Amino acid sequence: MKKKRIMASFPIRILAVSIPGLLAGLFFNATRTMGLTSGALNLVVTARYVLSQLITFLAPVIILGLMASSIISVKKDPTPVTAPAIRITYFSMLGAAAFASVLGYLIIPRLPVSTDSLSFRFLPDTLFELPIPAPVSALSTLVLAILLGFGACWTNATRTKELLQELRGITLSLMSRILLPVLPAYIGLSLCTLAYQGYFIKYLPLLLLALIIVIPAYMIWVLALYHIAGSYAGEKPWEIMKNYMPVCKIALKTHSSTASEKYSREAADKCSQLDPKLTKETVPLFTQIHHCGSVLAEVFFAMMISRILYGSVPAPGTMVVFCILLATCSIGTPGLSWGTVMVSLGTLTGILKFGDSGVALMFAVFALHDAFAAACNMTCDGAAVLFLTGYVKRHDIK
C-alpha cells in the first residue's frame, strides 16, 4: 500500500519541484553577476550531473527487470484470447505513436523556434566528475529482456521464471526507494538550469501550445479507434463510448488506469455488443497493458522538446524505431504507474539522444498531462474490447 501511495503522488511531487526549480533558475539569471550565484550554480550543475549518472545507470536495469517478467506474467495462464488481445493492444499503441508522429511533422517544423544557441547562457563546469556508465545499452537490454522472457516461457524454465519474478520485485524496490525519490530532485535541478540559460522564458509559449494540441489529438484518436473497432466488429461503437465516459471522468480524477479498472468493468457490462464473459477476462488485461494515450502524448512531446532543445525534430527513421520500441516497452509494463515514461528513459537517451534537460523537461511536461493520458487509455479500452469481440466472432473462438 505504501508503494502504491508513492506511485500515485509522483506527478504531484514532480510539479511541486518544477515551480521552485524554475523560479530559482530565473533568480540566478537575474543575479548572475554575483559571486554567490556562481557558486550556487556550480553546486546545481554538479548535483544534476551525479543524479543523471545514477538515473542513466538504472534505465537498462528497469527495462530488464520489468520487460522479461511481464512477458512471463502475461503468458503464465494464457487463454485463446490472450494473444489477440496483446496484438490489438500493441497495434493500437503503435497506431497512436504513428498518429502523433505525423501530427508532429505537420505542425512542429512550422513553429517559430530559434536555433541560435549564442542567445542562451552557458552553464558552469561541474565541481567534479563521477562517471557511472550503464553496463549495457538500452536497446541491447530491451532485446535481451524480450528474448529472455519468451525463451523462459518456451522452455518452461521454472527457475529462470522465478529468478525473473524476483528481479521484478528488486527493480520495483529500486524504483520506489531510489529512482522515485531522486527523480523529482533531478527534474527540479534540470529545470533550474533551463530557466537560467533562458530556454524557459523563450519557449514557454511553445510548451503550452504542445499541451493544448495534444488534448484534441486524444479526442481524434479515440473517435478513430472506436470507428475502426466498430467497422471491424460490425457493431455500432458509439453506445460503448458513451458508457465509457464516466470511466474517463474517474481516470481524470485519479490519474491512474489501475484505479479505474472497476469502473471499466461496469461500463463494459452495460454494453450489449460485448460478451460479458469476454469482458470479464480481457478488461483487466487491457487496463494493465493498453496505454495508447500515454504513448501518443510522449511521442508528440518528444518531438517538440527535440525541436526546442536540439534544433530539429528527429529524422523519420529515428522516429519509426522510437515508436516501435516505445510501444514494445509500454506493453511490457503492466500494473506500473508511469510505466510508459519510466521504461522509455532508455529509449529517450539511447534513440533520441536526449540529455539531462530533455529527460527532465519530458517528465515535467508529461506530469501536466498525466490525467488526460490516463483518461484516453481507459476510454480506448472499450474500443479494444469491441475489436477483440469482432476478432472472436470472425475466428469462432470459444
Tab-separated table of N, CA and C in Angstrom, residues 217-361:
chain	number	residue	atom	x	y	z
A	217	ALA	N	-5.940	15.951	-29.951
A	217	ALA	CA	-5.362	14.751	-30.563
A	217	ALA	C	-5.875	13.491	-29.860
A	218	TYR	N	-6.009	13.544	-28.530
A	218	TYR	CA	-6.625	12.431	-27.799
A	218	TYR	C	-8.016	12.139	-28.351
A	219	MET	N	-8.816	13.178	-28.493
A	219	MET	CA	-10.203	13.008	-28.940
A	219	MET	C	-10.266	12.400	-30.332
A	220	ILE	N	-9.400	12.894	-31.219
A	220	ILE	CA	-9.386	12.358	-32.584
A	220	ILE	C	-9.015	10.876	-32.575
A	221	TRP	N	-8.034	10.519	-31.769
A	221	TRP	CA	-7.614	9.117	-31.731
A	221	TRP	C	-8.701	8.233	-31.130
A	222	VAL	N	-9.380	8.696	-30.103
A	222	VAL	CA	-10.474	7.919	-29.511
A	222	VAL	C	-11.570	7.670	-30.545
A	223	LEU	N	-11.979	8.717	-31.246
A	223	LEU	CA	-13.020	8.562	-32.267
A	223	LEU	C	-12.559	7.628	-33.389
A	224	ALA	N	-11.316	7.781	-33.831
A	224	ALA	CA	-10.804	6.923	-34.903
A	224	ALA	C	-10.750	5.465	-34.462
A	225	LEU	N	-10.299	5.219	-33.228
A	225	LEU	CA	-10.178	3.844	-32.747
A	225	LEU	C	-11.544	3.193	-32.602
A	226	TYR	N	-12.520	3.924	-32.094
A	226	TYR	CA	-13.869	3.369	-31.973
A	226	TYR	C	-14.482	3.117	-33.346
A	227	HIS	N	-14.237	4.003	-34.288
A	227	HIS	CA	-14.765	3.802	-35.638
A	227	HIS	C	-14.158	2.553	-36.276
A	228	ILE	N	-12.843	2.384	-36.144
A	228	ILE	CA	-12.183	1.205	-36.705
A	228	ILE	C	-12.689	-0.067	-36.044
A	229	ALA	N	-12.812	-0.044	-34.716
A	229	ALA	CA	-13.277	-1.227	-33.991
A	229	ALA	C	-14.720	-1.568	-34.366
A	230	GLY	N	-15.572	-0.533	-34.471
A	230	GLY	CA	-16.961	-0.779	-34.841
A	230	GLY	C	-17.091	-1.338	-36.246
A	231	SER	N	-16.312	-0.816	-37.181
A	231	SER	CA	-16.346	-1.308	-38.565
A	231	SER	C	-15.861	-2.754	-38.633
A	232	TYR	N	-14.835	-3.077	-37.869
A	232	TYR	CA	-14.296	-4.435	-37.887
A	232	TYR	C	-15.270	-5.428	-37.248
A	233	ALA	N	-15.885	-5.018	-36.125
A	233	ALA	CA	-16.788	-5.921	-35.405
A	233	ALA	C	-18.199	-5.944	-35.984
A	234	GLY	N	-18.518	-4.983	-36.856
A	234	GLY	CA	-19.866	-4.913	-37.408
A	234	GLY	C	-20.894	-4.444	-36.393
A	235	GLU	N	-20.459	-3.627	-35.441
A	235	GLU	CA	-21.338	-3.113	-34.391
A	235	GLU	C	-21.245	-1.588	-34.350
A	236	LYS	N	-22.279	-0.973	-33.768
A	236	LYS	CA	-22.253	0.472	-33.569
A	236	LYS	C	-21.440	0.779	-32.304
A	237	PRO	N	-20.346	1.508	-32.440
A	237	PRO	CA	-19.442	1.689	-31.293
A	237	PRO	C	-19.812	2.832	-30.360
A	238	TRP	N	-20.715	3.710	-30.781
A	238	TRP	CA	-20.906	4.955	-30.027
A	238	TRP	C	-21.605	4.734	-28.696
A	239	GLU	N	-22.433	3.675	-28.602
A	239	GLU	CA	-23.044	3.368	-27.309
A	239	GLU	C	-21.984	2.948	-26.300
A	240	ILE	N	-20.989	2.183	-26.770
A	240	ILE	CA	-19.903	1.756	-25.893
A	240	ILE	C	-19.102	2.968	-25.424
A	241	MET	N	-18.789	3.871	-26.358
A	241	MET	CA	-18.031	5.064	-25.984
A	241	MET	C	-18.816	5.913	-24.992
A	242	LYS	N	-20.145	5.987	-25.166
A	242	LYS	CA	-20.975	6.741	-24.236
A	242	LYS	C	-20.917	6.132	-22.836
A	243	ASN	N	-20.944	4.803	-22.756
A	243	ASN	CA	-20.873	4.140	-21.452
A	243	ASN	C	-19.512	4.306	-20.794
A	244	TYR	N	-18.480	4.570	-21.595
A	244	TYR	CA	-17.133	4.728	-21.054
A	244	TYR	C	-16.824	6.162	-20.629
A	245	MET	N	-17.738	7.091	-20.861
A	245	MET	CA	-17.499	8.467	-20.451
A	245	MET	C	-17.322	8.615	-18.936
A	246	PRO	N	-18.130	7.928	-18.097
A	246	PRO	CA	-17.873	8.006	-16.639
A	246	PRO	C	-16.492	7.467	-16.261
A	247	VAL	N	-16.012	6.453	-16.988
A	247	VAL	CA	-14.676	5.916	-16.727
A	247	VAL	C	-13.627	6.976	-17.037
A	248	CYS	N	-13.860	7.725	-18.110
A	248	CYS	CA	-12.955	8.815	-18.469
A	248	CYS	C	-12.876	9.850	-17.350
A	249	LYS	N	-14.017	10.177	-16.758
A	249	LYS	CA	-14.031	11.156	-15.673
A	249	LYS	C	-13.281	10.636	-14.440
A	250	ILE	N	-13.452	9.344	-14.136
A	250	ILE	CA	-12.748	8.762	-12.990
A	250	ILE	C	-11.247	8.787	-13.221
A	251	ALA	N	-10.819	8.468	-14.446
A	251	ALA	CA	-9.392	8.487	-14.758
A	251	ALA	C	-8.821	9.897	-14.649
A	252	LEU	N	-9.616	10.902	-15.031
A	252	LEU	CA	-9.152	12.287	-14.897
A	252	LEU	C	-8.929	12.653	-13.432
A	253	LYS	N	-9.743	12.096	-12.548
A	253	LYS	CA	-9.614	12.414	-11.130
A	253	LYS	C	-8.475	11.641	-10.474
A	254	THR	N	-8.327	10.367	-10.838
A	254	THR	CA	-7.360	9.507	-10.145
A	254	THR	C	-5.981	9.491	-10.798
A	255	HIS	N	-5.867	9.935	-12.052
A	255	HIS	CA	-4.599	9.904	-12.802
A	255	HIS	C	-4.086	8.481	-12.970
A	256	SER	N	-4.944	7.470	-12.844
A	256	SER	CA	-4.470	6.087	-12.845
A	256	SER	C	-5.440	5.197	-13.610
A	257	SER	N	-4.889	4.354	-14.479
A	257	SER	CA	-5.706	3.363	-15.174
A	257	SER	C	-6.102	2.231	-14.233
A	258	THR	N	-5.174	1.827	-13.370
A	258	THR	CA	-5.449	0.733	-12.446
A	258	THR	C	-6.586	1.079	-11.493
A	259	ALA	N	-6.626	2.322	-11.016
A	259	ALA	CA	-7.688	2.728	-10.096
A	259	ALA	C	-9.046	2.787	-10.772
A	260	SER	N	-9.062	2.847	-12.104
A	260	SER	CA	-10.326	2.947	-12.844
A	260	SER	C	-10.796	1.603	-13.379
A	261	GLU	N	-10.096	0.522	-13.040
A	261	GLU	CA	-10.437	-0.783	-13.610
A	261	GLU	C	-11.853	-1.221	-13.239
A	262	LYS	N	-12.250	-1.019	-11.993
A	262	LYS	CA	-13.585	-1.412	-11.549
A	262	LYS	C	-14.663	-0.728	-12.384
A	263	TYR	N	-14.489	0.541	-12.643
A	263	TYR	CA	-15.488	1.301	-13.403
A	263	TYR	C	-15.466	0.904	-14.876
A	264	SER	N	-14.318	0.476	-15.371
A	264	SER	CA	-14.235	-0.004	-16.744
A	264	SER	C	-15.021	-1.299	-16.902
A	265	ARG	N	-14.948	-2.161	-15.916
A	265	ARG	CA	-15.740	-3.404	-15.973
A	265	ARG	C	-17.229	-3.092	-15.953
A	266	GLU	N	-17.624	-2.177	-15.101
A	266	GLU	CA	-19.040	-1.815	-15.026
A	266	GLU	C	-19.534	-1.229	-16.339
A	267	ALA	N	-18.702	-0.398	-16.969
A	267	ALA	CA	-19.090	0.194	-18.250
A	267	ALA	C	-19.215	-0.877	-19.329
A	268	ALA	N	-18.277	-1.827	-19.340
A	268	ALA	CA	-18.316	-2.891	-20.346
A	268	ALA	C	-19.528	-3.797	-20.154
A	269	ASP	N	-19.918	-4.025	-18.900
A	269	ASP	CA	-21.085	-4.868	-18.631
A	269	ASP	C	-22.379	-4.236	-19.130
A	270	LYS	N	-22.415	-2.917	-19.252
A	270	LYS	CA	-23.617	-2.224	-19.729
A	270	LYS	C	-23.764	-2.276	-21.247
A	271	CYS	N	-22.720	-2.692	-21.952
A	271	CYS	CA	-22.723	-2.668	-23.416
A	271	CYS	C	-23.260	-3.995	-23.951
A	272	SER	N	-24.368	-3.933	-24.652
A	272	SER	CA	-24.989	-5.148	-25.187
A	272	SER	C	-24.153	-5.771	-26.302
A	273	GLN	N	-23.285	-4.987	-26.943
A	273	GLN	CA	-22.466	-5.510	-28.041
A	273	GLN	C	-21.322	-6.389	-27.553
A	274	LEU	N	-21.004	-6.313	-26.258
A	274	LEU	CA	-19.850	-7.021	-25.724
A	274	LEU	C	-20.276	-8.253	-24.951
A	275	ASP	N	-19.533	-9.334	-25.108
A	275	ASP	CA	-19.804	-10.581	-24.395
A	275	ASP	C	-19.352	-10.438	-22.944
A	276	PRO	N	-20.243	-10.655	-21.965
A	276	PRO	CA	-19.864	-10.489	-20.549
A	276	PRO	C	-18.675	-11.358	-20.136
A	277	LYS	N	-18.623	-12.599	-20.646
A	277	LYS	CA	-17.502	-13.475	-20.292
A	277	LYS	C	-16.189	-12.938	-20.866
A	278	LEU	N	-16.268	-12.404	-22.069
A	278	LEU	CA	-15.067	-11.857	-22.697
A	278	LEU	C	-14.577	-10.612	-21.968
A	279	THR	N	-15.506	-9.735	-21.589
A	279	THR	CA	-15.107	-8.507	-20.889
A	279	THR	C	-14.536	-8.814	-19.516
A	280	LYS	N	-15.110	-9.809	-18.839
A	280	LYS	CA	-14.605	-10.171	-17.515
A	280	LYS	C	-13.153	-10.618	-17.582
A	281	GLU	N	-12.780	-11.272	-18.682
A	281	GLU	CA	-11.425	-11.799	-18.814
A	281	GLU	C	-10.448	-10.769	-19.359
A	282	THR	N	-10.901	-9.915	-20.275
A	282	THR	CA	-9.958	-9.063	-21.012
A	282	THR	C	-9.877	-7.627	-20.512
A	283	VAL	N	-10.931	-7.119	-19.871
A	283	VAL	CA	-10.876	-5.732	-19.393
A	283	VAL	C	-9.719	-5.520	-18.419
A	284	PRO	N	-9.498	-6.417	-17.430
A	284	PRO	CA	-8.328	-6.207	-16.549
A	284	PRO	C	-7.009	-6.229	-17.314
A	285	LEU	N	-6.922	-7.074	-18.358
A	285	LEU	CA	-5.690	-7.132	-19.140
A	285	LEU	C	-5.470	-5.838	-19.907
A	286	PHE	N	-6.511	-5.341	-20.570
A	286	PHE	CA	-6.378	-4.089	-21.311
A	286	PHE	C	-6.061	-2.924	-20.372
A	287	THR	N	-6.641	-2.942	-19.181
A	287	THR	CA	-6.364	-1.876	-18.217
A	287	THR	C	-4.884	-1.813	-17.862
A	288	GLN	N	-4.245	-2.979	-17.820
A	288	GLN	CA	-2.846	-3.039	-17.400
A	288	GLN	C	-1.865	-2.725	-18.524
A	289	ILE	N	-2.203	-3.098	-19.764
A	289	ILE	CA	-1.187	-3.023	-20.824
A	289	ILE	C	-1.537	-2.052	-21.939
A	290	HIS	N	-2.754	-1.488	-21.966
A	290	HIS	CA	-3.171	-0.625	-23.079
A	290	HIS	C	-2.960	0.843	-22.689
A	291	HIS	N	-1.896	1.469	-23.214
A	291	HIS	CA	-1.539	2.835	-22.837
A	291	HIS	C	-1.387	3.715	-24.074
A	292	CYS	N	-2.378	3.683	-24.959
A	292	CYS	CA	-2.236	4.411	-26.224
A	292	CYS	C	-2.196	5.926	-26.003
A	293	GLY	N	-2.938	6.437	-25.026
A	293	GLY	CA	-2.913	7.871	-24.742
A	293	GLY	C	-1.549	8.327	-24.246
A	294	SER	N	-0.939	7.539	-23.383
A	294	SER	CA	0.393	7.885	-22.871
A	294	SER	C	1.424	7.862	-23.987
A	295	VAL	N	1.323	6.870	-24.874
A	295	VAL	CA	2.257	6.775	-25.991
A	295	VAL	C	2.089	7.967	-26.931
A	296	LEU	N	0.844	8.314	-27.228
A	296	LEU	CA	0.576	9.457	-28.114
A	296	LEU	C	1.194	10.735	-27.559
A	297	ALA	N	0.965	10.993	-26.277
A	297	ALA	CA	1.486	12.216	-25.660
A	297	ALA	C	3.003	12.222	-25.640
A	298	GLU	N	3.608	11.095	-25.287
A	298	GLU	CA	5.062	11.082	-25.170
A	298	GLU	C	5.739	11.285	-26.521
A	299	VAL	N	5.198	10.700	-27.573
A	299	VAL	CA	5.793	10.869	-28.897
A	299	VAL	C	5.740	12.332	-29.328
A	300	PHE	N	4.581	12.971	-29.160
A	300	PHE	CA	4.456	14.364	-29.580
A	300	PHE	C	5.336	15.274	-28.730
A	301	PHE	N	5.349	15.053	-27.421
A	301	PHE	CA	6.190	15.877	-26.550
A	301	PHE	C	7.670	15.670	-26.863
A	302	ALA	N	8.063	14.440	-27.184
A	302	ALA	CA	9.465	14.177	-27.510
A	302	ALA	C	9.885	14.947	-28.760
A	303	MET	N	9.004	15.004	-29.747
A	303	MET	CA	9.319	15.743	-30.967
A	303	MET	C	9.403	17.245	-30.690
A	304	MET	N	8.499	17.757	-29.867
A	304	MET	CA	8.520	19.183	-29.536
A	304	MET	C	9.770	19.542	-28.740
A	305	ILE	N	10.113	18.736	-27.750
A	305	ILE	CA	11.300	19.012	-26.931
A	305	ILE	C	12.566	18.910	-27.768
A	306	SER	N	12.622	17.945	-28.679
A	306	SER	CA	13.772	17.827	-29.566
A	306	SER	C	13.923	19.065	-30.436
A	307	ARG	N	12.803	19.603	-30.897
A	307	ARG	CA	12.844	20.824	-31.724
A	307	ARG	C	13.323	22.019	-30.905
A	308	ILE	N	12.894	22.099	-29.657
A	308	ILE	CA	13.237	23.253	-28.820
A	308	ILE	C	14.684	23.208	-28.357
A	309	LEU	N	15.100	22.055	-27.832
A	309	LEU	CA	16.421	21.967	-27.215
A	309	LEU	C	17.534	21.625	-28.194
A	310	TYR	N	17.211	20.843	-29.225
A	310	TYR	CA	18.261	20.339	-30.104
A	310	TYR	C	18.142	20.830	-31.541
A	311	GLY	N	17.192	21.730	-31.793
A	311	GLY	CA	17.165	22.429	-33.072
A	311	GLY	C	16.335	21.823	-34.170
A	312	SER	N	15.925	20.556	-34.069
A	312	SER	CA	15.139	19.930	-35.133
A	312	SER	C	14.408	18.719	-34.580
A	313	VAL	N	13.341	18.341	-35.274
A	313	VAL	CA	12.640	17.111	-34.888
A	313	VAL	C	13.476	15.922	-35.355
A	314	PRO	N	13.380	14.777	-34.695
A	314	PRO	CA	14.168	13.608	-35.120
A	314	PRO	C	13.810	13.186	-36.539
A	315	ALA	N	14.734	12.541	-37.204
A	315	ALA	CA	14.502	12.047	-38.562
A	315	ALA	C	13.405	10.988	-38.562
A	316	PRO	N	12.683	10.849	-39.665
A	316	PRO	CA	11.590	9.848	-39.716
A	316	PRO	C	12.050	8.440	-39.363
A	317	GLY	N	13.230	8.027	-39.840
A	317	GLY	CA	13.722	6.695	-39.499
A	317	GLY	C	13.944	6.530	-38.005
A	318	THR	N	14.465	7.570	-37.375
A	318	THR	CA	14.667	7.532	-35.930
A	318	THR	C	13.344	7.438	-35.188
A	319	MET	N	12.347	8.180	-35.662
A	319	MET	CA	11.036	8.148	-35.012
A	319	MET	C	10.355	6.799	-35.186
A	320	VAL	N	10.566	6.146	-36.318
A	320	VAL	CA	9.989	4.808	-36.509
A	320	VAL	C	10.546	3.836	-35.467
A	321	VAL	N	11.866	3.863	-35.298
A	321	VAL	CA	12.488	2.991	-34.297
A	321	VAL	C	11.997	3.348	-32.898
A	322	PHE	N	11.928	4.644	-32.598
A	322	PHE	CA	11.487	5.081	-31.272
A	322	PHE	C	10.054	4.635	-30.999
A	323	CYS	N	9.157	4.782	-31.983
A	323	CYS	CA	7.754	4.401	-31.796
A	323	CYS	C	7.612	2.900	-31.571
A	324	ILE	N	8.351	2.109	-32.349
A	324	ILE	CA	8.274	0.651	-32.195
A	324	ILE	C	8.758	0.231	-30.803
A	325	LEU	N	9.880	0.799	-30.379
A	325	LEU	CA	10.420	0.441	-29.068
A	325	LEU	C	9.540	0.957	-27.937
A	326	LEU	N	8.968	2.150	-28.111
A	326	LEU	CA	8.107	2.701	-27.070
A	326	LEU	C	6.857	1.858	-26.892
A	327	ALA	N	6.236	1.425	-28.001
A	327	ALA	CA	5.058	0.557	-27.908
A	327	ALA	C	5.418	-0.779	-27.274
A	328	THR	N	6.589	-1.301	-27.611
A	328	THR	CA	7.029	-2.568	-27.033
A	328	THR	C	7.265	-2.437	-25.534
A	329	CYS	N	7.930	-1.357	-25.133
A	329	CYS	CA	8.175	-1.139	-23.701
A	329	CYS	C	6.870	-0.926	-22.945
A	330	SER	N	5.936	-0.202	-23.540
A	330	SER	CA	4.687	0.120	-22.858
A	330	SER	C	3.849	-1.128	-22.596
A	331	ILE	N	3.840	-2.041	-23.555
A	331	ILE	CA	3.056	-3.256	-23.372
A	331	ILE	C	3.705	-4.199	-22.367
A	332	GLY	N	4.969	-3.946	-22.062
A	332	GLY	CA	5.691	-4.799	-21.123
A	332	GLY	C	5.769	-4.261	-19.716
A	333	THR	N	4.926	-3.261	-19.391
A	333	THR	CA	4.974	-2.696	-18.038
A	333	THR	C	3.590	-2.718	-17.398
A	334	PRO	N	2.952	-3.890	-17.283
A	334	PRO	CA	1.612	-3.919	-16.700
A	334	PRO	C	1.618	-3.584	-15.225
A	335	GLY	N	0.627	-2.798	-14.805
A	335	GLY	CA	0.433	-2.507	-13.396
A	335	GLY	C	1.371	-1.492	-12.814
A	336	LEU	N	2.155	-0.809	-13.635
A	336	LEU	CA	3.141	0.143	-13.111
A	336	LEU	C	2.722	1.561	-13.458
A	337	SER	N	2.512	2.367	-12.423
A	337	SER	CA	2.189	3.762	-12.659
A	337	SER	C	3.345	4.455	-13.356
A	338	TRP	N	3.009	5.240	-14.359
A	338	TRP	CA	4.010	5.951	-15.153
A	338	TRP	C	4.979	4.992	-15.830
A	339	GLY	N	4.493	3.736	-16.081
A	339	GLY	CA	5.378	2.747	-16.675
A	339	GLY	C	5.890	3.152	-18.035
A	340	THR	N	5.048	3.816	-18.845
A	340	THR	CA	5.455	4.219	-20.185
A	340	THR	C	6.648	5.164	-20.142
A	341	VAL	N	6.580	6.179	-19.283
A	341	VAL	CA	7.661	7.154	-19.219
A	341	VAL	C	8.881	6.572	-18.515
A	342	MET	N	8.645	5.785	-17.478
A	342	MET	CA	9.766	5.211	-16.743
A	342	MET	C	10.620	4.320	-17.638
A	343	VAL	N	9.968	3.407	-18.358
A	343	VAL	CA	10.710	2.469	-19.184
A	343	VAL	C	11.285	3.156	-20.412
A	344	SER	N	10.699	4.281	-20.820
A	344	SER	CA	11.187	4.977	-22.013
A	344	SER	C	12.438	5.802	-21.730
A	345	LEU	N	12.913	5.807	-20.490
A	345	LEU	CA	14.155	6.524	-20.192
A	345	LEU	C	15.287	6.074	-21.105
A	346	GLY	N	15.384	4.762	-21.294
A	346	GLY	CA	16.442	4.232	-22.138
A	346	GLY	C	16.275	4.609	-23.591
A	347	THR	N	15.045	4.598	-24.092
A	347	THR	CA	14.814	4.944	-25.495
A	347	THR	C	14.986	6.446	-25.730
A	348	LEU	N	14.616	7.260	-24.753
A	348	LEU	CA	14.799	8.709	-24.900
A	348	LEU	C	16.277	9.065	-25.001
A	349	THR	N	17.081	8.456	-24.151
A	349	THR	CA	18.509	8.774	-24.157
A	349	THR	C	19.271	8.008	-25.236
A	350	GLY	N	18.834	6.779	-25.535
A	350	GLY	CA	19.570	5.959	-26.483
A	350	GLY	C	19.184	6.192	-27.931
A	351	ILE	N	17.908	6.397	-28.202
A	351	ILE	CA	17.425	6.550	-29.579
A	351	ILE	C	17.343	8.022	-29.974
A	352	LEU	N	16.703	8.838	-29.143
A	352	LEU	CA	16.549	10.258	-29.469
A	352	LEU	C	17.709	11.106	-28.965
A	353	LYS	N	18.631	10.499	-28.213
A	353	LYS	CA	19.824	11.188	-27.715
A	353	LYS	C	19.471	12.384	-26.820
A	354	PHE	N	18.441	12.226	-25.989
A	354	PHE	CA	18.082	13.280	-25.057
A	354	PHE	C	19.137	13.374	-23.962
A	355	GLY	N	19.478	14.613	-23.602
A	355	GLY	CA	20.358	14.851	-22.480
A	355	GLY	C	19.576	15.080	-21.199
A	356	ASP	N	20.274	15.607	-20.192
A	356	ASP	CA	19.634	15.833	-18.893
A	356	ASP	C	18.414	16.746	-19.016
A	357	SER	N	18.568	17.846	-19.722
A	357	SER	CA	17.472	18.811	-19.840
A	357	SER	C	16.285	18.217	-20.583
A	358	GLY	N	16.552	17.427	-21.629
A	358	GLY	CA	15.465	16.825	-22.394
A	358	GLY	C	14.653	15.842	-21.579
A	359	VAL	N	15.331	14.971	-20.830
A	359	VAL	CA	14.631	13.996	-19.988
A	359	VAL	C	13.818	14.706	-18.910
A	360	ALA	N	14.416	15.700	-18.257
A	360	ALA	CA	13.710	16.426	-17.194
A	360	ALA	C	12.495	17.149	-17.739
A	361	LEU	N	12.643	17.781	-18.896
A	361	LEU	CA	11.513	18.502	-19.482
A	361	LEU	C	10.406	17.544	-19.899
